[in-house]
Short mmCIF file of C-alpha atoms in Angstrom, two decimals:
data_model
loop_
_atom_site.label_atom_id
_atom_site.label_comp_id
_atom_site.label_asym_id
_atom_site.label_seq_id
_atom_site.Cartn_x
_atom_site.Cartn_y
_atom_site.Cartn_z
CA MET A 119 100.85 87.26 160.16
CA GLY A 120 97.24 89.37 160.42
CA GLU A 121 97.39 93.03 159.20
CA LEU A 122 95.48 95.53 161.06
CA PRO A 123 92.45 96.97 159.45
CA MET A 124 92.99 100.29 157.62
CA LYS A 125 91.31 103.50 157.06
CA VAL A 126 90.97 106.04 154.62
CA LEU A 127 89.72 109.87 154.20
CA LEU A 128 88.63 111.22 151.36
CA VAL A 129 88.67 115.09 150.83
CA ASP A 130 87.18 116.98 148.48
CA ASP A 131 85.07 120.25 149.17
CA GLU A 132 82.89 119.17 146.12
CA SER A 133 81.24 116.10 148.47
CA TYR A 134 79.91 114.50 145.11
CA MET A 135 83.68 113.96 144.34
CA THR A 136 84.07 112.06 147.73
CA GLU A 137 81.37 110.18 146.86
CA TYR A 138 82.58 108.73 143.21
CA LEU A 139 85.63 108.18 144.94
CA LYS A 140 84.44 106.05 147.68
CA LYS A 141 82.01 103.87 144.99
CA LEU A 142 84.59 103.65 142.26
CA VAL A 143 87.20 102.44 144.25
CA ASP A 144 86.92 98.93 146.22
CA TRP A 145 88.76 99.97 148.85
CA LYS A 146 88.70 96.10 151.13
CA SER A 147 90.51 94.93 148.05
CA TYR A 148 93.12 97.36 148.96
CA GLY A 149 92.97 96.49 152.90
CA PHE A 150 90.68 99.40 153.80
CA GLU A 151 87.96 98.42 155.79
CA GLU A 152 86.87 101.98 156.81
CA VAL A 153 86.27 104.79 154.07
CA LEU A 154 85.69 108.24 155.77
CA THR A 155 84.73 111.21 153.88
CA ALA A 156 85.36 115.07 154.39
CA SER A 157 83.94 117.82 152.72
CA GLY A 158 86.89 120.18 153.37
CA GLY A 159 90.21 120.76 155.13
CA SER A 160 89.20 121.91 158.96
CA ILE A 161 86.55 118.82 158.88
CA ALA A 162 88.80 116.34 157.71
CA ARG A 163 91.27 117.61 159.97
CA ASP A 164 89.09 116.64 162.87
CA LEU A 165 88.14 113.46 161.37
CA ILE A 166 91.92 112.84 161.25
CA GLU A 167 92.42 113.29 165.13
CA GLN A 168 89.71 110.82 166.16
CA LYS A 169 89.76 107.91 163.59
CA LYS A 170 93.70 108.01 162.93
CA PRO A 171 93.25 106.64 158.84
CA GLU A 172 96.53 105.28 157.40
CA LEU A 173 95.60 107.03 154.11
CA LEU A 174 94.46 110.06 153.03
CA VAL A 175 93.23 111.25 149.53
CA THR A 176 92.83 114.94 149.35
CA ASP A 177 91.91 117.56 146.85
CA ILE A 178 94.49 120.67 146.81
CA ARG A 179 92.19 123.58 146.07
CA MET A 180 89.51 123.61 148.98
CA PRO A 181 88.11 127.08 150.80
CA VAL A 182 89.40 127.50 154.37
CA MET A 183 92.22 124.76 154.59
CA ASN A 184 93.43 123.48 150.76
CA GLY A 185 95.13 120.17 150.94
CA ILE A 186 99.11 121.16 151.43
CA ASP A 187 97.46 123.01 154.60
CA LEU A 188 95.82 120.25 155.51
CA ILE A 189 99.14 117.85 155.00
CA ARG A 190 100.83 120.52 156.89
CA HIS A 191 98.62 120.96 159.65
CA VAL A 192 98.52 116.52 160.28
CA ARG A 193 102.44 116.29 159.45
CA SER A 194 102.67 119.14 162.87
CA GLU A 195 100.48 117.08 164.82
CA GLY A 196 102.82 114.47 164.94
CA PHE A 197 100.21 112.30 162.66
CA ASP A 198 102.11 110.78 159.40
CA PRO A 199 99.51 108.89 156.97
CA GLU A 200 100.22 108.10 153.41
CA PHE A 201 98.97 111.07 151.35
CA ILE A 202 97.26 110.94 147.69
CA ILE A 203 96.41 114.82 146.26
CA LEU A 204 94.10 114.78 143.77
CA SER A 205 93.68 118.26 141.69
CA GLY A 206 91.80 119.57 138.88
CA TYR A 207 94.53 121.64 138.07
CA ASP A 208 97.66 120.68 136.19
CA GLU A 209 99.64 123.41 138.37
CA PHE A 210 103.57 122.88 138.66
CA GLU A 211 103.71 124.64 142.00
CA PHE A 212 101.07 122.62 143.67
CA ALA A 213 102.87 119.35 142.64
CA LYS A 214 106.29 121.22 143.89
CA SER A 215 104.50 122.04 147.53
CA ALA A 216 103.14 118.43 147.73
CA MET A 217 106.46 117.12 147.03
CA GLN A 218 108.08 119.57 149.38
CA GLU A 219 105.99 118.13 152.09
CA GLY A 220 106.41 114.43 151.00
CA VAL A 221 104.25 113.45 148.93
CA LYS A 222 104.55 110.83 146.53
CA HIS A 223 101.08 110.21 144.79
CA TYR A 224 99.49 113.07 142.41
CA GLN A 225 96.55 112.59 140.13
CA LEU A 226 94.84 115.03 138.01
CA LYS A 227 91.16 114.90 137.81
CA PRO A 228 89.05 113.46 136.22
CA CYS A 229 90.91 109.93 137.15
CA GLY A 230 89.48 106.60 136.79
CA GLU A 231 89.82 103.38 138.74
CA GLU A 232 93.06 102.54 136.85
CA GLU A 233 94.74 106.19 137.59
CA ILE A 234 93.48 105.60 141.68
CA GLY A 235 94.41 102.14 141.43
CA SER A 236 97.67 102.44 140.67
CA ALA A 237 98.09 105.51 143.36
CA LEU A 238 96.57 103.00 145.81
CA LEU A 239 99.09 100.20 144.79
CA ARG A 240 102.11 102.43 145.49
CA ALA A 241 100.69 104.17 148.91
CA GLN A 242 99.85 100.50 149.86
CA GLU A 243 103.32 99.26 149.16
CA ASP A 244 104.70 102.29 151.37
CA LEU A 245 102.37 101.28 154.16
CA ALA A 246 103.74 97.86 153.91
CA VAL A 247 107.23 99.21 154.46
CA ARG A 248 106.58 101.88 157.12
CA ARG A 249 104.55 98.89 159.29
CA GLN A 250 107.43 96.20 158.80
CA SER A 251 110.13 99.33 159.79
CA ALA A 252 107.89 100.21 163.09
CA ALA A 253 107.58 96.31 163.95
CA TYR A 254 111.11 95.84 163.55
CA SER A 255 111.83 99.24 165.61
CA VAL A 256 109.37 98.10 168.51
CA ARG A 257 111.56 94.54 168.41
CA VAL A 258 114.96 96.44 168.85
CA GLU A 259 113.45 98.43 171.01
CA LYS A 260 112.44 95.90 173.44
CA SER A 261 115.89 93.37 172.81
CA LEU A 262 118.07 96.70 174.26
CA LEU A 263 115.10 97.02 177.01
CA GLU A 264 115.12 93.50 177.91
CA GLN A 265 119.14 93.39 178.13
CA PHE A 266 119.07 96.77 180.32
CA LEU A 267 116.83 95.01 183.05
CA MET A 268 119.01 91.48 182.91
CA LEU A 269 122.33 93.60 183.17
CA THR A 270 120.42 95.74 185.74
CA LEU A 271 119.08 92.59 187.87
CA GLN A 272 122.45 90.66 187.47
CA GLY A 273 124.05 93.69 189.27
CA GLY A 274 126.13 94.61 185.97
CA GLU A 275 127.56 97.71 184.48
CA ALA A 276 124.45 98.80 182.72
CA LEU A 277 124.06 101.70 180.72
CA PRO A 278 121.21 104.45 181.68
CA ILE A 279 118.16 103.32 179.98
CA ASP A 280 118.36 106.55 177.61
CA SER A 281 121.66 105.35 176.86
CA ALA A 282 120.73 102.04 175.80
CA LEU A 283 118.11 103.38 173.52
CA HIS A 284 120.44 105.57 171.77
CA ALA A 285 123.15 102.68 171.50
CA GLY A 286 120.71 100.82 169.33
CA GLU A 287 119.81 103.60 166.96
CA GLY A 288 122.58 102.13 164.75
CA LEU A 289 120.91 98.67 164.18
CA TYR A 290 117.70 100.35 162.62
#
């Protein structure tokens, strides 16, 4: 089964940091074909809408829109990539805010290839689980829709489509 190529977005208000990360990691070896960079949260917000990356690696402290605000905005728009937070600040409140937003990967700067690689492997596993879950959901919904159509075409008693789809929610 071929995997779709994935995109990663590196966000930091210090452009040397995004360039460093871009060169530090062999992104293709982790399944990321496209590495995008943004020099702040508001620029990242626009890129996310256009490119829909599967992974965001973002700094916490940035002017205008910090990393937590960026995560909240992205989620409020209905988009849910994996996140890795990079921060030069060892402050519990940032980690706590990140965890409240569902972020599981938090790395302190400076970090090397090993630390980033470890977070990438965990994020990659989470992405794989999401893809499997999404594929299973599509198969279940397709099966329910087929059953609904067959019953309808055969003139049998079929549930309304909304009820048929909701009846399958327990299968997920």
